[in-house]
């Protein structure tokens, strides 16, 4: 009697109850397959880091005495899809049962449901024992109406009794310290440098290239800088807590040419592959606060991201898929400009954010939302294109978290399921939050005419062309009022400028 237990590349959770006992009748199976590398074009570092972390995890399981079969991408026996591989592995081991953890992505969950039916073995699906909210319960709760994140987050704080006083009220008397968390970064305190683990993955990269996998971005295979094991992820977390958490909240929305990462944690890859558990990350932050090493505003701002946003977007995903992936409330149809794949644009903010993403497979939240996302929204780019770009380029991109952030938060293509208004800004936002405009070929103060920053005219064009839907939104009363106060000639010149730019997006 042998049970095959499938582990996916984002199921590297060493604390899963499966691993509490060693069983001779269980064979763990991990596989690097083309069906996963090819559903979208991924960043080279993403493919490298996931495969390398899978290999580390498999080696750790084996040295702990578990039976395991690992299929490398170049293995001649690898048939490159879960279903095909499971068939021959089941035959080889004489499997009498199949078990797996629930997949986080809709696409994969459907494929595995089909695979297990096809295998014809008794099958069971267990929780990945990672998230803090139950997916089925959230799916039911969010099916008709999705609450705003703030209310969901407060419930989670109460449920887990985090940062609460004895009477159940929030520490410090406030649930939310966002108002203290929007500063521009003046260049000090010095931005935190992430750890540099420097993995030499040249051999693995050769295997990936030999397999013919198409990727984007710089591989940096000889010195990959992401944490690839639980041990490294724990060290990375400790480094963040000591060095960056104290300033996390205050400069959370800042952008700078001087630092790609500012005080962000870089923990999303370790979290999304489940090398780290969300509650241990939250506990580490709260312990630092209780030891007087981080302020309440910084700690609350960080906890909110993991306990709030991360669980919330997953709830929306599972409540609204598969339809959510097709939503296009603003009927946006333009292709993404070609420079999203090269960084070759004269707009300094986009050039910086895109080049950095290609170079490192990382951009922090405000770069994703208010630089690349903002431009795609204002220019009316097709959310399918935008999704594919985000799903491919970032090291942490898995659809359950990428899709609601991109289609919902950033592109407003869900018509307001996730956010009460589109997140968008003109050049004045860029100037307020960062230093990208310094030395840009475009002029941030100009709406139209020679060298006018495209964000300005596109910002107004966006509001005008969607006035029928967005004009009724009370949260957008300010921009619509500001627009109505503009001289009609100024309005006409601004809209004409936007039309010129929209006709030549690839050359901006
Ligand atoms: P920090 O700023 O240090 O935040 C700490 C942690 O909080 C993150 O590691 C992450 O786990 C969590 N978190 C913060 N914001 C969010 C959020 N909005 N949704 C979910 N979790 C959050 N995050 C992904 O993990 N994968 C994605 O594919 C992804 N795509 C995005 C696409 C767009 C258009 C936008 C606007 C955001 C996206 N995010 C995504 C959310 C967020 O930008 C990243 O989680 C964050 O930038 C990761 O960097 P960090 O670990 O340094 O985060």
Coordinates of C-alpha atoms and ligand atoms in Angstrom, one line a residue:
X1 CA 0.0 0.0 0.0
X2 CA 1.7 3.2 -1.2
X3 CA 0.3 6.8 -1.1
X4 CA 1.6 9.4 -3.6
X5 CA 1.6 12.8 -2.0
X6 CA 2.1 15.7 -4.5
X7 CA 3.9 18.9 -3.4
X8 CA 3.7 21.9 -5.6
X9 CA 6.5 24.5 -6.0
X10 CA 4.6 27.0 -3.8
X11 CA 3.9 24.3 -1.1
X12 CA 7.3 24.4 0.6
X13 CA 5.8 24.4 4.1
X14 CA 8.1 22.5 6.4
X15 CA 5.7 22.8 9.3
X16 CA 2.8 21.0 7.5
X17 CA 1.4 18.2 9.6
X18 CA 2.2 15.7 6.8
X19 CA 5.8 15.9 7.8
X20 CA 5.3 15.2 11.5
X21 CA 5.8 11.5 11.0
X22 CA 8.0 9.5 8.6
X23 CA 6.0 6.9 6.8
X24 CA 7.4 4.1 4.6
X25 CA 4.1 3.9 2.8
X26 CA 4.2 7.5 1.6
X27 CA 6.2 8.8 -1.4
X28 CA 6.4 12.6 -1.8
X29 CA 6.5 13.8 -5.4
X30 CA 7.8 17.1 -6.6
X31 CA 8.1 18.0 -10.3
X32 CA 9.5 20.8 -12.4
X33 CA 7.1 20.8 -15.4
X34 CA 6.6 22.8 -18.6
X35 CA 2.9 23.2 -17.8
X36 CA 4.0 25.5 -14.9
X37 CA 6.9 27.3 -16.7
X38 CA 4.9 28.0 -19.8
X39 CA 1.3 29.2 -18.9
X40 CA 2.8 32.7 -18.9
X41 CA 6.3 34.0 -19.6
X42 CA 8.0 34.2 -16.2
X43 CA 11.0 36.2 -15.1
X44 CA 14.2 34.1 -15.2
X45 CA 14.8 34.7 -11.5
X46 CA 11.3 33.4 -10.7
X47 CA 11.9 30.1 -12.5
X48 CA 15.3 29.8 -11.0
X49 CA 14.3 30.6 -7.5
X50 CA 11.2 28.3 -7.5
X51 CA 13.1 25.3 -8.9
X52 CA 16.1 25.9 -6.5
X53 CA 13.8 26.3 -3.5
X54 CA 12.0 23.1 -4.5
X55 CA 15.3 21.2 -4.7
X56 CA 16.4 22.6 -1.3
X57 CA 13.1 21.5 0.2
X58 CA 13.2 18.1 -1.4
X59 CA 16.8 17.6 -0.1
X60 CA 15.7 18.6 3.4
X61 CA 12.7 16.2 3.4
X62 CA 15.0 13.4 2.2
X63 CA 17.6 14.0 4.9
X64 CA 14.8 14.0 7.4
X65 CA 14.1 10.4 6.3
X66 CA 11.0 10.9 4.0
X67 CA 10.7 8.9 0.8
X68 CA 10.7 11.2 -2.2
X69 CA 10.7 11.3 -6.0
X70 CA 12.0 14.5 -7.6
X71 CA 11.6 15.1 -11.3
X72 CA 14.0 17.7 -12.7
X73 CA 13.0 19.8 -15.7
X74 CA 15.6 18.0 -17.9
X75 CA 14.9 14.4 -16.7
X76 CA 14.2 12.3 -19.8
X77 CA 11.4 10.5 -17.9
X78 CA 9.7 13.9 -17.2
X79 CA 6.5 14.1 -19.3
X80 CA 6.2 17.8 -18.3
X81 CA 2.7 17.8 -16.9
X82 CA 1.3 16.8 -13.5
X83 CA -1.2 14.4 -15.0
X84 CA 1.2 12.6 -17.3
X85 CA 3.9 12.3 -14.6
X86 CA 1.4 11.2 -11.9
X87 CA 0.3 8.3 -14.2
X88 CA 3.7 6.7 -14.5
X89 CA 4.7 7.5 -11.0
X90 CA 1.6 5.8 -9.7
X91 CA 2.4 2.7 -11.8
X92 CA 6.1 2.7 -10.8
X93 CA 5.3 2.8 -7.0
X94 CA 2.2 0.7 -7.2
X95 CA 0.3 3.6 -5.7
X96 CA -3.0 2.8 -4.0
X97 CA -3.9 6.3 -3.0
X98 CA -3.2 9.9 -4.0
X99 CA -3.1 12.9 -1.7
X100 CA -2.4 16.6 -2.3
X101 CA -2.7 19.9 -0.7
X102 CA -5.2 22.4 -2.1
X103 CA -3.7 24.5 -4.9
X104 CA -3.8 28.2 -4.5
X105 CA -4.4 29.0 -8.1
X106 CA -7.7 28.3 -9.8
X107 CA -6.0 27.1 -13.0
X108 CA -4.0 24.5 -11.1
X109 CA -6.8 23.4 -8.8
X110 CA -8.9 22.6 -11.9
X111 CA -6.1 20.7 -13.5
X112 CA -5.4 18.7 -10.4
X113 CA -9.1 17.9 -9.9
X114 CA -9.1 16.5 -13.4
X115 CA -5.8 14.7 -12.8
X116 CA -6.9 13.0 -9.7
X117 CA -10.2 11.8 -11.4
X118 CA -8.1 10.5 -14.3
X119 CA -5.7 8.6 -12.0
X120 CA -8.6 6.6 -10.7
X121 CA -7.1 6.2 -7.2
X122 CA -8.8 7.1 -3.9
X123 CA -7.8 10.7 -3.5
X124 CA -7.9 13.3 -0.8
X125 CA -7.2 17.0 -0.7
X126 CA -5.9 18.6 2.5
X127 CA -5.3 22.2 3.5
X128 CA -1.9 23.7 2.9
X129 CA -2.0 24.8 6.5
X130 CA -0.6 28.2 5.7
X131 CA -3.3 30.9 5.5
X132 CA -5.0 32.6 8.4
X133 CA -8.5 32.7 6.9
X134 CA -10.4 29.6 5.7
X135 CA -10.8 29.8 1.9
X136 CA -14.2 28.1 1.7
X137 CA -15.6 30.3 4.5
X138 CA -14.3 33.4 2.9
X139 CA -15.5 32.4 -0.6
X140 CA -19.0 32.1 0.9
X141 CA -18.8 35.3 2.8
X142 CA -17.5 37.3 -0.2
X143 CA -19.8 35.7 -2.7
X144 CA -22.5 38.4 -2.8
X145 CA -20.8 41.4 -1.3
X146 CA -17.1 41.9 -0.5
X147 CA -16.6 44.1 2.6
X148 CA -13.9 46.8 2.4
X149 CA -10.5 45.6 3.5
X150 CA -10.5 47.7 6.6
X151 CA -13.5 45.9 8.1
X152 CA -12.1 42.5 7.2
X153 CA -8.8 43.4 8.8
X154 CA -10.4 44.5 12.0
X155 CA -12.2 41.2 12.2
X156 CA -8.9 39.4 11.7
X157 CA -7.3 41.5 14.4
X158 CA -10.1 40.5 16.8
X159 CA -10.1 36.9 15.8
X160 CA -6.4 36.5 16.4
X161 CA -6.3 39.0 19.2
X162 CA -3.4 41.0 17.7
X163 CA -2.5 44.5 18.9
X164 CA -5.6 44.7 21.1
X165 CA -6.1 45.9 24.6
X166 CA -7.9 43.7 27.2
X167 CA -11.2 45.3 26.3
X168 CA -10.9 44.3 22.7
X169 CA -10.1 47.8 21.5
X170 CA -7.0 48.5 19.3
X171 CA -3.7 49.4 21.0
X172 CA -3.2 53.1 20.9
X173 CA -6.9 53.7 20.3
X174 CA -6.7 53.5 16.5
X175 CA -7.1 50.6 14.1
X176 CA -5.2 52.4 11.3
X177 CA -2.1 54.5 11.2
X178 CA -2.1 55.2 7.5
X179 CA -2.2 58.9 8.0
X180 CA 1.3 58.7 9.6
X181 CA 2.5 56.4 6.9
X182 CA 2.6 58.5 3.7
X183 CA 5.9 60.4 4.0
X184 CA 8.3 61.1 1.1
X185 CA 11.7 59.7 2.0
X186 CA 14.2 62.5 2.5
X187 CA 17.2 60.2 2.1
X188 CA 17.6 59.5 5.8
X189 CA 17.4 57.3 7.7
X190 CA 19.5 55.2 5.4
X191 CA 17.5 52.7 3.4
X192 CA 17.9 49.1 4.5
X193 CA 20.0 46.9 2.2
X194 CA 18.5 43.4 1.8
X195 CA 20.7 40.4 2.5
X196 CA 22.6 39.1 -0.4
X197 CA 22.6 35.2 -0.2
X198 CA 24.5 35.0 -3.6
X199 CA 23.4 31.5 -4.8
X200 CA 25.4 30.2 -7.7
X201 CA 22.6 28.6 -9.8
X202 CA 24.5 28.5 -13.1
X203 CA 24.1 24.7 -13.5
X204 CA 20.3 25.0 -12.9
X205 CA 20.1 27.9 -15.4
X206 CA 21.8 25.7 -18.0
X207 CA 19.2 23.1 -17.4
X208 CA 16.4 25.7 -17.8
X209 CA 17.9 27.0 -21.0
X210 CA 18.5 23.5 -22.4
X211 CA 14.9 22.7 -21.7
X212 CA 13.9 25.6 -24.0
X213 CA 12.0 27.6 -21.4
X214 CA 11.3 31.2 -22.5
X215 CA 11.8 33.7 -19.7
X216 CA 12.1 37.5 -19.4
X217 CA 14.4 39.7 -17.3
X218 CA 17.9 39.1 -16.0
X219 CA 18.7 35.7 -14.6
X220 CA 21.7 36.6 -12.5
X221 CA 22.1 32.9 -12.1
X222 CA 25.7 33.0 -10.8
X223 CA 24.6 35.1 -7.8
X224 CA 20.9 34.9 -7.2
X225 CA 19.9 36.9 -4.2
X226 CA 16.7 35.4 -3.0
X227 CA 16.2 33.2 0.1
X228 CA 15.8 29.6 -1.1
X229 CA 15.3 27.7 2.1
X230 CA 13.4 28.1 5.3
X231 CA 16.6 28.7 7.2
X232 CA 17.6 31.6 4.8
X233 CA 14.1 33.0 4.9
X234 CA 14.2 33.1 8.7
X235 CA 17.5 35.0 8.6
X236 CA 16.0 37.4 6.0
X237 CA 13.0 38.0 8.3
X238 CA 15.2 38.7 11.3
X239 CA 17.2 41.1 9.3
X240 CA 14.1 43.0 8.2
X241 CA 12.7 43.2 11.7
X242 CA 15.8 44.6 13.1
X243 CA 16.7 47.0 10.3
X244 CA 13.7 48.0 8.3
X245 CA 10.6 47.5 10.3
X246 CA 11.1 50.6 12.5
X247 CA 10.7 52.7 9.3
X248 CA 8.3 50.5 7.4
X249 CA 5.2 52.4 7.9
X250 CA 6.4 55.9 7.6
X251 CA 8.0 55.4 4.1
X252 CA 5.7 52.7 2.9
X253 CA 4.3 54.9 0.1
X254 CA 7.7 56.5 -0.8
X255 CA 9.6 56.0 -4.1
X256 CA 13.2 56.9 -4.7
X257 CA 15.9 56.6 -7.3
X258 CA 18.4 56.1 -4.5
X259 CA 16.9 52.9 -3.2
X260 CA 14.9 50.2 -5.0
X261 CA 13.6 48.6 -1.8
X262 CA 13.5 51.4 0.8
X263 CA 12.2 49.8 4.0
X264 CA 10.1 47.0 2.3
X265 CA 10.7 43.5 3.5
X266 CA 11.2 41.5 0.4
X267 CA 9.4 38.6 2.2
X268 CA 6.7 37.9 -0.4
X269 CA 8.6 35.2 -2.2
X270 CA 9.4 33.3 1.0
X271 CA 5.7 33.8 2.1
X272 CA 4.1 32.8 -1.2
X273 CA 6.2 29.7 -1.5
X274 CA 5.3 29.0 2.2
X275 CA 8.8 28.8 3.4
X276 CA 7.6 31.2 6.0
X277 CA 4.2 31.2 7.7
X278 CA 2.3 34.4 7.9
X279 CA 1.7 34.2 11.6
X280 CA 5.4 33.8 12.4
X281 CA 6.1 36.9 10.4
X282 CA 3.4 38.8 12.2
X283 CA 4.6 37.5 15.6
X284 CA 8.2 38.6 14.8
X285 CA 6.9 42.2 14.1
X286 CA 4.7 42.3 17.2
X287 CA 7.5 41.0 19.4
X288 CA 9.8 43.8 18.1
X289 CA 7.0 46.3 19.0
X290 CA 6.6 44.9 22.5
X291 CA 10.3 45.0 23.0
X292 CA 10.2 48.7 22.1
X293 CA 12.2 48.3 18.9
X294 CA 9.4 49.4 16.5
X295 CA 6.6 51.9 16.8
X296 CA 3.0 51.0 16.9
X297 CA 2.4 52.8 13.6
X298 CA 5.2 50.9 11.8
X299 CA 4.2 47.5 13.3
X300 CA 0.5 48.0 12.6
X301 CA 1.3 49.1 9.0
X302 CA 3.2 45.9 8.4
X303 CA 0.7 43.6 10.2
X304 CA -2.1 45.1 8.1
X305 CA -0.3 44.0 4.9
X306 CA -0.1 40.4 5.9
X307 CA -3.1 39.8 8.2
X308 CA -5.2 42.2 6.1
X309 CA -4.4 42.6 2.5
X310 CA -2.8 39.3 1.8
X311 CA -5.7 37.3 3.2
X312 CA -8.3 39.6 1.8
X313 CA -7.1 39.4 -1.8
X314 CA -7.1 35.6 -1.5
X315 CA -10.7 35.7 -0.2
X316 CA -11.8 37.8 -3.2
X317 CA -9.9 35.5 -5.6
X318 CA -11.6 32.3 -4.4
X319 CA -15.0 33.9 -4.0
X320 CA -15.0 35.4 -7.5
X321 CA -13.0 33.0 -9.8
X322 CA -13.2 32.1 -12.6
X323 CA -15.2 35.1 -13.6
X324 CA -12.9 37.6 -11.9
X325 CA -10.1 36.9 -14.5
X326 CA -12.4 38.2 -17.3
X327 CA -13.6 41.4 -15.7
X328 CA -13.0 44.6 -17.7
X329 CA -15.3 47.2 -16.2
X330 CA -13.6 50.1 -18.0
X331 CA -13.6 48.3 -21.3
X332 CA -9.9 48.8 -21.7
X333 CA -8.4 47.4 -24.9
X334 CA -5.0 48.9 -25.7
X335 CA -2.0 46.7 -25.8
X336 CA 0.6 47.4 -23.2
X337 CA 3.4 49.6 -24.7
X338 CA 6.4 47.6 -25.9
X339 CA 8.7 49.3 -23.4
X340 CA 7.1 47.3 -20.5
X341 CA 9.4 44.5 -21.7
X342 CA 12.5 46.7 -22.1
X343 CA 12.2 49.8 -19.8
X344 CA 13.1 51.9 -22.8
X345 CA 10.9 54.9 -22.2
X346 CA 11.7 58.6 -21.6
X347 CA 9.4 58.7 -18.6
X348 CA 11.8 58.4 -15.7
X349 CA 9.4 56.9 -13.3
X350 CA 8.4 54.1 -15.6
X351 CA 11.9 53.6 -16.9
X352 CA 13.1 53.2 -13.3
X353 CA 10.3 50.9 -12.1
X354 CA 10.4 48.7 -15.2
X355 CA 14.2 48.4 -15.5
X356 CA 14.4 47.5 -11.9
X357 CA 11.7 44.9 -12.3
X358 CA 13.5 43.3 -15.3
X359 CA 16.8 43.4 -13.3
X360 CA 15.6 42.1 -10.0
X361 CA 12.1 40.5 -10.5
X362 CA 11.0 42.9 -7.7
X363 CA 9.3 46.2 -7.4
X364 CA 7.7 47.5 -4.2
X365 CA 4.0 48.1 -3.8
X366 CA 3.9 51.7 -4.8
X367 CA 6.0 51.1 -7.8
X368 CA 3.6 48.4 -8.9
X369 CA 0.4 50.3 -8.1
X370 CA 1.3 54.0 -8.8
X371 CA 3.9 53.7 -11.5
X372 CA 3.4 50.7 -13.8
X373 CA -0.2 50.1 -12.8
X374 CA -1.1 53.7 -12.9
X375 CA 0.2 54.2 -16.4
X376 CA -1.6 51.1 -17.7
X377 CA -4.8 52.3 -16.1
X378 CA -4.6 55.8 -17.4
X379 CA -3.7 54.6 -20.9
X380 CA -6.6 52.1 -21.0
X381 CA -4.5 49.0 -21.4
X382 CA -6.2 45.6 -21.7
X383 CA -6.3 44.0 -18.2
X384 CA -5.5 40.6 -19.8
X385 CA -2.2 42.1 -21.0
X386 CA -1.6 43.8 -17.7
X387 CA -2.3 40.6 -15.7
X388 CA 0.1 38.6 -17.9
X389 CA 2.8 41.1 -17.4
X390 CA 2.5 41.2 -13.6
X391 CA 2.0 37.4 -13.3
X392 CA 5.3 36.9 -15.2
X393 CA 7.6 39.6 -14.0
X394 CA 7.6 39.4 -10.2
X395 CA 9.3 36.8 -8.1
X396 CA 6.2 36.6 -5.9
X397 CA 3.6 36.4 -8.6
X398 CA 1.0 33.7 -8.1
X399 CA -2.4 34.3 -9.5
X400 CA -4.4 34.2 -6.3
X401 CA -2.5 37.3 -5.1
X402 CA -1.5 38.9 -8.4
X403 CA -4.9 38.9 -10.0
X404 CA -7.0 40.8 -7.4
X405 CA -4.1 43.3 -6.9
X406 CA -3.7 43.9 -10.7
X407 CA -7.2 43.6 -12.1
X408 CA -8.9 44.9 -9.0
X409 CA -6.7 47.3 -7.0
X410 CA -4.6 48.6 -9.9
X411 CA -6.8 48.5 -13.0
X412 CA -10.3 48.9 -11.4
X413 CA -11.4 46.3 -13.9
X414 CA -13.6 44.7 -11.3
X415 CA -15.7 47.8 -11.1
X416 CA -15.0 48.4 -7.4
X417 CA -15.2 44.9 -5.9
X418 CA -11.9 45.5 -4.2
X419 CA -11.4 49.3 -4.1
X420 CA -13.9 52.0 -3.7
X421 CA -12.2 54.1 -6.4
X422 CA -9.4 53.7 -8.9
X423 CA -5.9 54.3 -7.6
X424 CA -4.4 56.8 -10.0
X425 CA -2.3 59.9 -10.0
X426 CA -0.7 62.5 -12.3
X427 CA 2.8 63.9 -12.2
X428 CA 2.0 65.8 -9.0
X429 CA 1.6 62.4 -7.2
X430 CA 5.0 61.3 -8.5
X431 CA 6.6 64.5 -7.2
X432 CA 4.9 64.3 -3.8
X433 CA 6.0 60.7 -3.2
X434 CA 9.4 60.5 -4.7
X435 CA 12.2 61.9 -6.8
X436 CA 11.7 60.2 -10.1
X437 CA 10.8 63.4 -11.9
X438 CA 14.2 65.0 -11.3
X439 CA 16.0 64.8 -14.5
X440 CA 13.1 63.3 -16.4
X441 CA 12.8 64.2 -20.1
X442 CA 9.2 65.3 -19.5
X443 CA 8.1 68.3 -17.5
X444 CA 5.9 67.4 -14.5
X445 CA 4.2 70.7 -14.3
X446 CA 2.9 70.8 -17.9
X447 CA -0.4 69.4 -19.0
X448 CA 0.2 69.9 -22.7
X449 CA 2.6 71.3 -25.1
X450 CA 6.3 70.7 -25.6
X451 CA 7.6 68.0 -23.1
X452 CA 4.4 67.8 -21.1
X453 CA 4.5 64.8 -18.8
X454 CA 2.1 62.2 -20.3
X455 CA 0.7 61.3 -16.9
X456 CA -1.0 64.7 -16.7
X457 CA -3.0 64.7 -19.8
X458 CA -3.7 61.0 -19.5
X459 CA -4.9 61.5 -16.0
X460 CA -7.6 63.9 -17.1
X461 CA -8.4 62.0 -20.2
X462 CA -9.1 58.9 -18.0
X463 CA -11.5 60.9 -15.8
X464 CA -13.3 62.5 -18.7
X465 CA -13.7 59.3 -20.8
X466 CA -15.0 57.4 -17.7
X467 CA -17.1 60.3 -16.3
X468 CA -20.4 58.3 -16.8
X469 CA -19.2 55.6 -14.4
X470 CA -16.7 57.4 -12.2
X471 CA -18.2 60.9 -12.1
X472 CA -20.9 59.6 -9.7
X473 CA -18.3 58.3 -7.2
X474 CA -18.3 60.6 -4.2
X475 CA -14.7 59.7 -3.5
X476 CA -13.8 61.3 -6.9
X477 CA -15.6 64.5 -6.4
X478 CA -12.4 66.5 -6.0
X479 CA -10.8 65.7 -9.3
X480 CA -14.0 66.1 -11.2
X481 CA -14.5 69.5 -9.5
X482 CA -11.0 70.5 -10.3
X483 CA -11.5 69.6 -13.9
X484 CA -14.8 71.5 -14.1
X485 CA -12.9 74.6 -12.9
X486 CA -10.4 74.5 -15.8
X487 CA -10.9 76.9 -18.7
X488 CA -12.6 75.1 -21.7
X489 CA -9.6 75.9 -23.9
X490 CA -7.2 74.4 -21.3
X491 CA -9.5 71.3 -21.1
X492 CA -9.5 71.0 -24.9
X493 CA -5.7 71.3 -25.1
X494 CA -5.2 68.7 -22.4
X495 CA -7.5 66.2 -24.0
X496 CA -5.9 66.8 -27.4
X497 CA -2.5 66.2 -25.9
X498 CA -3.7 62.9 -24.4
X499 CA -5.0 61.8 -27.8
X500 CA -1.6 62.5 -29.3
X501 CA 0.1 60.5 -26.6
X502 CA -2.4 57.6 -26.8
X503 CA -1.8 57.4 -30.5
X504 CA 2.0 56.8 -29.9
X505 CA 2.3 55.0 -26.6
X506 CA 5.3 52.9 -27.8
X507 CA 7.3 56.1 -28.4
X508 CA 6.8 57.8 -25.1
Ligands
LIG1 P1 6.2 44.6 1.9 O1 5.9 46.0 1.5 O2 7.4 44.4 2.8 O3 4.9 44.0 2.6 C1 5.0 42.9 3.5 C2 4.2 41.7 3.0 O4 2.8 42.1 3.0 C3 4.5 41.3 1.6 O5 5.6 40.4 1.5 C4 3.2 40.6 1.2 O6 3.2 39.3 1.6 C5 2.1 41.4 2.0 N1 1.4 42.4 1.1 C6 1.6 43.7 1.1 N2 0.7 44.3 0.2 C7 0.0 43.3 -0.2 C8 -1.1 43.2 -1.2 N3 -1.6 44.3 -1.7 N4 -1.6 42.0 -1.4 C9 -1.2 40.9 -0.9 N5 -0.2 40.9 0.0 C10 0.4 42.1 0.3 N6 2.0 40.6 -4.1 C11 2.4 39.3 -4.3 O7 2.7 38.7 -3.3 N7 2.3 38.7 -5.5 C12 2.0 39.4 -6.6 O8 1.9 38.8 -7.7 C13 1.6 40.8 -6.5 N8 1.2 41.5 -7.5 C14 0.8 42.8 -7.4 C15 0.4 43.5 -8.5 C16 0.0 44.8 -8.4 C17 -0.4 45.6 -9.6 C18 0.1 45.4 -7.1 C19 -0.4 46.8 -6.9 C20 0.5 44.7 -6.0 C21 0.8 43.4 -6.1 N9 1.2 42.6 -5.0 C22 1.6 41.3 -5.1 C23 1.2 43.2 -3.6 C24 2.5 43.9 -3.1 O9 2.9 44.8 -4.0 C25 3.6 42.8 -2.9 O10 3.1 41.9 -2.0 C26 4.8 43.5 -2.3 O11 5.3 44.6 -3.1 C27 5.9 42.5 -2.1 O12 7.1 43.1 -1.6 P2 7.5 43.0 -0.1 O13 7.6 41.6 0.3 O14 8.8 43.8 0.0 O15 6.3 43.7 0.6

